Amino acid sequence: MAEVVLPLTIRDLTRADLPSCAWSGSATHLASVARALERADRGEVDYLAVCPPSNLPVAIGGIDYTLNHGAGTLWQLAVLGELQSCGIGTLLIEAAERRIRGRGLHRAELGVEENNPRARALYERLGYRAYGRKPEAWDEEAEDGTVTRYETVCTLMRKELP
Ligand SMILES: CC(C)(COP(=O)(O)OP(=O)(O)OC[C@H]1O[C@@H](n2cnc3c(N)ncnc32)[C@H](O)[C@@H]1OP(=O)(O)O)[C@@H](O)C(=O)NCCC(=O)NCCS
């Protein structure tokens, strides 16, 4: 087996990156990322990108500072499928936690779907603890343009940041 070591940069996601993020979800999802970037301009959220030397994002994720008082809430975390389970999601979450600390806040929050035990195990490994559950719903668009309402239940998790 051959091994290649690649340097990864973590920076803010920009509008120019959106066409290169189609791997992260549907057109509806990308529209919600675009709206998040508008909120980033207003300082309400940070949206991060992890990039190899090509400068094309292979992982993205947002931090919302308006959802939970005194905390940054991680959401829309996504790593390019072919590069999952290599530690990139861990890098992204650690960078998000540094951004939260940089705003003088001491807590990170997130919600993980109850049917996503692998992601939950990762968050627990990184020190997040479950404290509640919450129903969530959002629109999902199929490739033929059909939009359906997706309903789920999320486990709420949090981590104190020293
Ligand atoms: C959840 C997600 C963001 C995590 O990112 P990731 O890059 O896969 O996470 P990591 O690689 O840092 O850690 C996860 C796994 O890699 C392993 N791992 C971590 N560092 C590693 C390394 N250096 N080498 C090999 N494996 C490693 C972990 O033990 C863990 O094991 P698992 O695959 O059995 O779960 C990503 O998998 C993803 O986008 N999933 C689909 C969308 C999703 O579920 N989003 C979360 C919504 S809450």
XYZ file of N, CA, C and O and ligand atoms in Angstrom:
696
model
N 0.840 -1.191 0.000
C 0.000 0.000 0.000
C 0.879 1.247 0.000
O 1.832 1.337 0.772
N 0.577 2.198 -0.880
C 1.326 3.455 -0.919
C 0.687 4.460 0.027
O -0.512 4.393 0.300
N 1.507 5.385 0.529
C 0.982 6.408 1.427
C 1.487 7.771 0.973
O 2.659 7.924 0.640
N 0.571 8.767 0.930
C 0.947 10.134 0.560
C 0.542 11.046 1.703
O -0.574 10.943 2.207
N 1.450 11.897 2.138
C 1.132 12.852 3.209
C 0.832 14.201 2.578
O 1.623 14.720 1.792
N -0.353 14.762 2.885
C -0.770 16.033 2.301
C -0.923 17.090 3.388
O -1.552 16.824 4.409
N -0.366 18.302 3.182
C -0.648 19.380 4.123
C -2.088 19.866 3.942
O -2.569 19.983 2.804
N -2.787 20.127 5.039
C -4.161 20.623 4.976
C -4.230 22.012 5.610
O -3.654 22.244 6.667
N -4.938 22.901 4.937
C -5.147 24.259 5.451
C -6.596 24.378 5.898
O -7.497 23.851 5.245
N -6.813 25.090 7.020
C -8.184 25.344 7.456
C -8.410 26.853 7.363
O -7.657 27.641 7.940
N -9.427 27.246 6.589
C -9.695 28.668 6.357
C -11.204 28.882 6.320
O -11.979 27.925 6.398
N -11.620 30.159 6.167
C -13.046 30.444 6.013
C -13.525 30.002 4.634
O -12.831 30.207 3.625
N -14.715 29.409 4.595
C -15.350 29.083 3.314
C -15.809 30.389 2.660
O -16.226 31.323 3.356
N -15.731 30.467 1.319
C -16.186 31.661 0.594
C -17.241 31.260 -0.440
O -17.385 30.074 -0.771
N -17.930 32.268 -0.963
C -18.936 31.988 -2.006
C -18.303 31.315 -3.217
O -18.911 30.467 -3.852
N -17.060 31.699 -3.531
C -16.380 31.125 -4.697
C -16.161 29.623 -4.533
O -15.974 28.905 -5.521
N -16.197 29.134 -3.267
C -15.999 27.696 -3.021
C -17.259 26.877 -3.311
O -17.167 25.646 -3.452
N -18.426 27.527 -3.341
C -19.681 26.753 -3.363
C -19.757 25.735 -4.505
O -20.163 24.592 -4.282
N -19.357 26.108 -5.751
C -19.427 25.090 -6.815
C -18.557 23.867 -6.527
O -18.828 22.783 -7.036
N -17.522 24.037 -5.707
C -16.628 22.912 -5.372
C -17.112 22.121 -4.163
O -16.426 21.206 -3.716
N -18.290 22.506 -3.633
C -18.820 21.802 -2.461
C -20.053 20.967 -2.797
O -20.789 20.562 -1.882
N -20.269 20.711 -4.093
C -21.461 19.953 -4.493
C -21.474 18.567 -3.854
O -22.540 17.981 -3.649
N -20.285 18.038 -3.512
C -20.210 16.720 -2.878
C -20.898 16.698 -1.516
O -21.233 15.633 -1.001
N -21.110 17.890 -0.910
C -21.603 17.916 0.475
C -23.110 17.772 0.576
O -23.630 17.591 1.687
N -23.824 17.862 -0.561
C -25.273 17.694 -0.469
C -25.992 18.212 -1.700
O -25.374 18.561 -2.714
N -27.318 18.302 -1.573
C -28.182 18.686 -2.696
C -28.092 20.186 -2.968
O -27.452 20.943 -2.220
N -28.791 20.617 -4.015
C -28.871 22.050 -4.319
C -29.504 22.801 -3.150
O -29.093 23.924 -2.817
N -30.492 22.180 -2.501
C -31.128 22.807 -1.332
C -30.106 23.011 -0.218
O -30.053 24.063 0.424
N -29.270 21.986 -0.011
C -28.238 22.092 1.023
C -27.256 23.215 0.682
O -26.913 24.042 1.536
N -26.823 23.268 -0.588
C -25.854 24.306 -0.965
C -26.461 25.698 -0.818
O -25.760 26.650 -0.463
N -27.780 25.809 -1.075
C -28.438 27.105 -0.887
C -28.402 27.496 0.590
O -28.220 28.672 0.928
N -28.545 26.501 1.477
C -28.501 26.827 2.909
C -27.077 27.193 3.333
O -26.879 28.045 4.202
N -26.062 26.590 2.695
C -24.676 26.992 2.979
C -24.456 28.433 2.504
O -23.827 29.246 3.196
N -25.016 28.765 1.326
C -24.875 30.136 0.809
C -25.511 31.138 1.775
O -24.947 32.213 2.031
N -26.676 30.792 2.338
C -27.315 31.693 3.315
C -26.451 31.816 4.576
O -26.353 32.885 5.170
N -25.805 30.711 4.949
C -24.931 30.755 6.123
C -23.754 31.708 5.879
O -23.321 32.412 6.797
N -23.254 31.752 4.636
C -22.136 32.664 4.339
C -22.583 34.117 4.455
O -21.792 34.985 4.853
N -23.842 34.402 4.103
C -24.368 35.767 4.315
C -24.385 36.088 5.809
O -24.057 37.199 6.238
N -24.754 35.105 6.621
C -24.774 35.317 8.079
C -23.337 35.463 8.608
O -23.105 36.171 9.583
N -22.381 34.786 7.953
C -20.978 34.936 8.362
C -20.528 36.381 8.148
O -19.790 36.939 8.962
N -21.003 37.009 7.049
C -20.662 38.416 6.805
C -21.139 39.296 7.948
O -20.537 40.326 8.244
N -22.251 38.893 8.584
C -22.806 39.697 9.694
C -22.210 39.287 11.047
O -22.612 39.808 12.082
N -21.295 38.301 11.034
C -20.633 37.895 12.273
C -21.428 36.912 13.107
O -21.030 36.582 14.224
N -22.568 36.429 12.571
C -23.408 35.510 13.359
C -22.868 34.079 13.341
O -23.171 33.291 14.237
N -22.138 33.735 12.297
C -21.603 32.382 12.179
C -20.178 32.449 11.618
O -19.786 33.455 11.013
N -19.415 31.382 11.852
C -18.188 31.115 11.095
C -18.477 29.893 10.241
O -19.233 29.003 10.661
N -17.893 29.838 9.036
C -18.045 28.643 8.207
C -16.660 28.258 7.712
O -15.997 29.041 7.030
N -16.193 27.075 8.092
C -14.805 26.675 7.847
C -14.694 25.696 6.685
O -15.627 24.940 6.385
N -13.517 25.715 6.061
C -13.201 24.762 4.992
C -11.826 24.175 5.263
O -10.906 24.901 5.644
N -11.688 22.860 5.087
C -10.383 22.187 5.155
C -9.963 21.882 3.722
O -10.732 21.272 2.966
N -8.758 22.342 3.356
C -8.329 22.219 1.953
C -6.935 21.612 1.826
O -6.018 22.012 2.554
N -6.734 20.717 0.863
C -5.386 20.285 0.486
C -4.759 21.365 -0.407
O -5.374 22.416 -0.613
N -3.557 21.146 -0.938
C -2.893 22.199 -1.723
C -3.703 22.704 -2.921
O -3.476 23.825 -3.392
N -4.656 21.943 -3.422
C -5.516 22.422 -4.516
C -6.368 23.612 -4.091
O -6.931 24.314 -4.923
N -6.502 23.832 -2.777
C -7.366 24.862 -2.181
C -8.854 24.567 -2.392
O -9.701 25.443 -2.198
N -9.193 23.357 -2.821
C -10.604 22.957 -2.962
C -11.041 22.267 -1.665
O -10.347 21.365 -1.181
N -12.192 22.665 -1.092
C -12.594 22.098 0.202
C -12.854 20.587 0.138
O -13.550 20.104 -0.752
N -12.281 19.866 1.123
C -12.584 18.442 1.271
C -13.374 18.198 2.558
O -13.791 17.077 2.828
N -13.556 19.253 3.345
C -14.414 19.174 4.533
C -14.898 20.587 4.837
O -14.147 21.554 4.656
N -16.163 20.691 5.246
C -16.721 22.002 5.585
C -17.610 21.865 6.816
O -18.077 20.767 7.146
N -17.826 22.979 7.492
C -18.719 22.948 8.648
C -18.897 24.333 9.222
O -17.994 25.178 9.124
N -20.060 24.561 9.808
C -20.385 25.881 10.338
C -20.403 25.916 11.855
O -20.490 24.879 12.528
N -20.290 27.133 12.380
C -20.446 27.396 13.819
C -21.441 28.537 13.939
O -21.194 29.627 13.417
N -22.561 28.277 14.607
C -23.596 29.296 14.787
C -23.481 29.841 16.214
O -23.536 29.070 17.180
N -23.325 31.175 16.316
C -23.157 31.789 17.642
C -24.466 32.328 18.200
O -24.468 32.932 19.267
N -25.584 32.126 17.474
C -26.853 32.727 17.902
C -27.819 31.708 18.517
O -28.846 32.090 19.058
N -27.508 30.409 18.412
C -28.479 29.390 18.824
C -28.480 29.130 20.320
O -29.533 28.922 20.920
N -27.303 29.080 20.921
C -27.176 28.750 22.344
C -26.355 29.841 23.013
O -25.194 30.073 22.636
N -26.942 30.500 23.999
C -26.280 31.623 24.653
C -24.928 31.189 25.241
O -24.849 30.172 25.930
N -23.886 31.946 24.936
C -22.565 31.674 25.501
C -21.839 30.508 24.860
O -20.827 30.055 25.390
N -22.351 30.025 23.714
C -21.732 28.855 23.082
C -21.700 29.021 21.560
O -22.462 29.795 20.987
N -20.807 28.290 20.930
C -20.833 28.139 19.480
C -21.416 26.770 19.167
O -21.041 25.784 19.807
N -22.356 26.723 18.215
C -23.019 25.461 17.878
C -22.535 24.976 16.520
O -22.732 25.646 15.500
N -21.876 23.818 16.514
C -21.361 23.232 15.272
C -22.525 22.654 14.478
O -23.404 21.999 15.058
N -22.538 22.913 13.159
C -23.578 22.288 12.336
C -23.105 22.121 10.904
O -22.088 22.693 10.521
N -23.798 21.255 10.165
C -23.477 20.957 8.759
C -22.039 20.462 8.593
O -21.379 20.780 7.608
N -21.535 19.687 9.573
C -20.182 19.122 9.426
C -20.212 18.057 8.338
O -21.061 17.169 8.349
N -19.292 18.149 7.394
C -19.266 17.170 6.306
C -17.852 17.006 5.780
O -17.147 17.993 5.543
N -17.434 15.761 5.613
C -16.135 15.427 5.029
C -16.403 14.665 3.731
O -17.293 13.797 3.684
N -15.669 15.016 2.680
C -15.780 14.316 1.393
C -15.758 12.806 1.639
O -14.857 12.299 2.338
N -16.758 12.095 1.087
C -16.939 10.678 1.405
C -15.674 9.851 1.313
O -15.352 9.072 2.217
N -14.924 10.048 0.232
C -13.732 9.219 0.000
C -12.638 9.476 1.025
O -11.697 8.682 1.156
N -12.721 10.605 1.758
C -11.673 10.955 2.728
C -12.147 10.857 4.175
O -11.465 11.333 5.087
N -13.332 10.238 4.389
C -13.810 10.080 5.762
C -12.968 9.038 6.498
O -12.322 8.187 5.875
N -12.974 9.123 7.825
C -12.245 8.198 8.707
C -10.737 8.304 8.560
O -10.011 7.336 8.796
N -10.245 9.478 8.158
C -8.793 9.717 8.094
C -8.361 10.738 9.136
O -7.188 11.129 9.187
N -9.288 11.243 9.936
C -8.942 12.246 10.937
C -9.267 13.679 10.534
O -9.023 14.614 11.299
N -9.819 13.888 9.321
C -10.080 15.257 8.845
C -11.237 15.885 9.635
O -11.195 17.067 9.988
N -12.268 15.090 9.949
C -13.373 15.621 10.749
C -12.884 16.083 12.116
O -13.309 17.129 12.620
N -11.950 15.335 12.700
C -11.363 15.724 13.986
C -10.646 17.063 13.865
O -10.819 17.954 14.700
N -9.865 17.240 12.789
C -9.166 18.518 12.562
C -10.168 19.659 12.463
O -9.964 20.741 13.032
N -11.271 19.421 11.713
C -12.286 20.459 11.504
C -12.937 20.850 12.839
O -13.102 22.042 13.130
N -13.266 19.858 13.646
C -13.928 20.141 14.930
C -12.963 20.876 15.861
O -13.340 21.839 16.541
N -11.692 20.457 15.878
C -10.718 21.147 16.738
C -10.537 22.602 16.297
O -10.424 23.510 17.128
N -10.547 22.839 14.975
C -10.430 24.225 14.482
C -11.664 25.028 14.882
O -11.562 26.199 15.268
N -12.843 24.395 14.801
C -14.078 25.083 15.192
C -14.025 25.457 16.672
O -14.423 26.563 17.065
N -13.509 24.547 17.488
C -13.412 24.835 18.926
C -12.459 26.009 19.171
O -12.711 26.845 20.043
N -11.380 26.102 18.378
C -10.459 27.255 18.541
C -11.169 28.558 18.164
O -10.975 29.588 18.815
N -12.012 28.521 17.125
C -12.771 29.722 16.745
C -13.703 30.151 17.872
O -13.852 31.333 18.165
N -14.355 29.166 18.493
C -15.288 29.480 19.589
C -14.515 30.128 20.738
O -14.916 31.160 21.275
N -13.364 29.541 21.091
C -12.534 30.117 22.158
C -12.068 31.508 21.778
O -11.983 32.402 22.612
N -11.776 31.695 20.483
C -11.323 32.999 19.998
C -12.360 34.091 20.179
O -12.026 35.278 20.181
N -13.621 33.701 20.304
C -14.686 34.690 20.558
C -14.928 34.867 22.063
O -15.903 35.491 22.465
N -14.057 34.251 22.869
C -14.197 34.405 24.313
C -15.280 33.515 24.900
O -15.707 33.730 26.038
N -15.718 32.499 24.146
C -16.763 31.587 24.634
C -16.108 30.286 25.113
O -15.020 29.923 24.679
N -16.819 29.580 25.982
C -16.208 28.420 26.655
C -17.007 27.137 26.466
O -16.825 26.201 27.231
N -17.911 27.114 25.480
C -18.710 25.899 25.291
C -19.006 25.688 23.819
O -19.328 26.635 23.099
N -18.867 24.437 23.375
C -19.275 24.041 22.027
C -20.495 23.134 22.152
O -20.573 22.325 23.078
N -21.451 23.317 21.233
C -22.663 22.493 21.232
C -22.833 21.888 19.841
O -22.338 22.422 18.846
N -23.581 20.804 19.754
C -23.960 20.249 18.456
C -25.138 19.303 18.637
O -25.434 18.867 19.754
N -25.800 19.006 17.544
C -26.864 18.009 17.539
C -26.513 16.925 16.538
O -26.062 17.229 15.429
N -26.680 15.674 16.945
C -26.380 14.568 16.027
C -27.611 13.676 15.933
O -28.249 13.369 16.955
N -27.970 13.296 14.710
C -29.156 12.467 14.530
C -29.009 11.147 15.276
O -27.922 10.546 15.295
N -30.115 10.691 15.850
C -30.057 9.444 16.620
C -29.680 8.251 15.744
O -29.198 7.249 16.244
N -29.895 8.388 14.427
C -29.536 7.279 13.531
C -28.121 7.432 12.962
O -27.807 6.839 11.930
N -27.269 8.212 13.624
C -25.887 8.411 13.159
C -24.907 8.082 14.296
O -24.191 8.936 14.805
N -24.881 6.788 14.726
C -24.055 6.423 15.888
C -22.568 6.626 15.663
O -21.821 6.888 16.597
N -22.107 6.534 14.418
C -20.678 6.695 14.146
C -20.240 8.129 14.434
O -19.204 8.365 15.061
N -21.056 9.090 13.960
C -20.719 10.494 14.239
C -20.783 10.746 15.738
O -19.910 11.403 16.311
N -21.806 10.192 16.392
C -21.907 10.391 17.850
C -20.673 9.840 18.569
O -20.143 10.462 19.487
N -20.201 8.656 18.141
C -19.022 8.071 18.787
C -17.809 8.982 18.617
O -16.999 9.147 19.540
N -17.689 9.605 17.440
C -16.583 10.533 17.210
C -16.682 11.706 18.182
O -15.695 12.083 18.825
N -17.889 12.298 18.311
C -18.039 13.454 19.196
C -17.742 13.055 20.649
O -17.122 13.819 21.379
N -18.155 11.862 21.047
C -17.862 11.421 22.419
C -16.360 11.264 22.609
O -15.809 11.646 23.640
N -15.696 10.720 21.599
C -14.241 10.559 21.683
C -13.558 11.918 21.854
O -12.528 12.037 22.520
N -14.175 12.968 21.263
C -13.590 14.311 21.344
C -14.040 15.059 22.597
O -13.708 16.227 22.768
N -14.845 14.409 23.454
C -15.183 15.019 24.746
C -16.585 15.590 24.847
O -16.920 16.234 25.839
N -17.427 15.384 23.822
C -18.810 15.892 23.876
C -19.673 14.919 24.688
O -19.508 13.699 24.598
N -20.597 15.482 25.464
C -21.481 14.672 26.293
C -22.936 14.990 25.967
O -23.311 16.159 25.835
N -23.765 13.943 25.858
C -25.189 14.129 25.554
C -25.905 14.735 26.752
O -25.622 14.373 27.900
N -26.828 15.695 26.475
C -27.597 16.269 27.592
C -29.077 16.399 27.273
O -29.849 16.853 28.119
N -29.498 15.976 26.073
C -30.920 16.086 25.752
C -31.199 15.596 24.349
O -30.290 15.115 23.656
N -32.453 15.704 23.920
C -32.810 15.335 22.557
C -33.849 16.305 22.037
O -34.585 16.911 22.814
N -33.883 16.477 20.699
C -34.737 17.503 20.122
C -35.200 17.066 18.736
O -34.366 16.670 17.911
N -36.504 17.143 18.432
C -36.964 16.863 17.071
C -36.475 17.957 16.124
O -36.437 19.125 16.506
N -36.067 17.566 14.919
C -35.627 18.532 13.896
C -36.306 18.164 12.587
O -36.698 17.009 12.390
N -36.428 19.131 11.676
C -37.015 18.859 10.352
C -36.415 19.822 9.341
O -36.127 20.971 9.669
N -36.164 19.321 8.145
C -35.702 20.207 7.063
C -36.119 19.621 5.722
O -36.496 18.452 5.635
N -36.100 20.485 4.683
C -36.477 20.048 3.334
C -35.295 19.370 2.666
O -34.156 19.839 2.773
N -35.567 18.271 1.980
C -34.523 17.592 1.214
C -34.978 17.483 -0.229
O -36.134 17.162 -0.507
N -34.033 17.741 -1.152
C -34.365 17.743 -2.577
C -33.726 16.542 -3.261
O -32.509 16.339 -3.171
N -34.554 15.745 -3.951
C -34.042 14.604 -4.707
C -33.452 15.105 -6.033
O -33.633 16.266 -6.411
N -32.723 14.215 -6.734
C -32.082 14.629 -7.989
C -33.101 15.078 -9.020
O -32.810 15.895 -9.889
N -34.356 14.540 -8.946
C -35.387 14.947 -9.914
C -36.086 16.242 -9.485
O -37.043 16.667 -10.117
N -35.590 16.872 -8.424
C -36.143 18.155 -8.002
C -37.280 18.044 -6.997
O -37.747 19.054 -6.474
N -37.721 16.810 -6.694
C -38.787 16.623 -5.712
C -38.284 17.006 -4.321
O -37.205 16.580 -3.902
N -39.069 17.834 -3.637
C -38.685 18.259 -2.293
C -39.565 17.552 -1.273
O -40.798 17.556 -1.391
N -38.942 16.904 -0.303
C -39.711 16.253 0.762
C -39.234 16.767 2.114
O -38.080 17.178 2.263
N -40.149 16.751 3.065
C -39.816 17.187 4.418
C -39.207 16.009 5.156
O -39.808 14.929 5.222
N -38.001 16.202 5.707
C -37.314 15.144 6.442
C -37.422 15.449 7.929
O -37.076 16.537 8.370
N -37.937 14.489 8.681
C -38.088 14.690 10.125
C -37.219 13.690 10.867
O -37.127 12.519 10.475
N -36.576 14.149 11.930
C -35.657 13.284 12.660
C -35.592 13.732 14.117
O -36.230 14.720 14.494
N -34.852 12.996 14.915
C -34.625 13.403 16.306
C -33.115 13.453 16.534
O -32.389 12.530 16.141
N -32.666 14.557 17.108
C -31.229 14.733 17.344
C -30.905 14.612 18.833
O -31.680 15.059 19.684
N -29.757 14.004 19.099
C -29.188 14.041 20.451
C -28.406 15.336 20.571
O -27.579 15.655 19.712
N -28.684 16.105 21.634
C -27.955 17.355 21.867
C -26.718 17.040 22.689
O -26.790 16.334 23.705
N -25.558 17.561 22.228
C -24.302 17.288 22.932
C -23.574 18.604 23.168
O -23.730 19.563 22.410
N -22.775 18.622 24.218
C -21.992 19.831 24.496
C -20.642 19.463 25.095
O -20.458 18.346 25.606
N -19.730 20.428 25.003
C -18.372 20.236 25.542
C -17.903 21.566 26.114
O -18.013 22.601 25.439
N -17.425 21.556 27.354
C -16.835 22.756 27.924
C -15.422 22.910 27.334
O -14.664 21.932 27.245
N -15.075 24.122 26.938
C -13.763 24.380 26.329
C -12.884 25.094 27.353
O -13.215 26.185 27.784
N -11.775 24.499 27.736
C -10.941 25.110 28.780
C -10.272 26.389 28.278
O -10.104 26.576 27.088
C -19.112 12.650 10.695
C -17.929 13.202 9.882
C -18.018 14.736 9.778
C -16.627 12.845 10.650
O -15.534 13.189 9.886
P -14.348 12.102 9.632
O -13.261 12.806 8.892
O -14.898 10.871 9.020
O -13.922 11.835 11.146
P -12.496 11.320 11.696
O -11.770 10.593 10.643
O -11.818 12.464 12.356
O -12.928 10.330 12.844
C -13.882 9.340 12.581
C -13.267 7.985 12.406
O -11.935 7.980 11.934
C -11.076 7.328 12.866
N -9.857 8.105 12.803
C -9.613 9.308 13.343
N -8.355 9.708 13.036
C -7.822 8.747 12.246
C -6.583 8.600 11.578
N -5.589 9.528 11.690
N -6.390 7.525 10.802
C -7.372 6.573 10.697
N -8.574 6.668 11.304
C -8.779 7.732 12.080
C -11.803 7.378 14.151
O -11.442 6.385 15.063
C -13.237 7.216 13.673
O -13.520 5.868 13.397
P -14.827 5.346 12.601
O -14.557 5.528 11.128
O -15.000 3.927 12.961
O -15.984 6.194 13.049
C -17.830 12.569 8.468
O -17.672 11.176 8.594
C -19.041 12.855 7.591
O -19.045 13.844 6.854
N -20.053 11.982 7.621
C -21.250 12.140 6.785
C -22.074 13.342 7.218
C -22.347 13.320 8.697
O -22.698 12.297 9.274
N -22.197 14.490 9.335
C -22.395 14.650 10.782
C -23.664 15.340 11.059
S -23.875 15.589 12.813
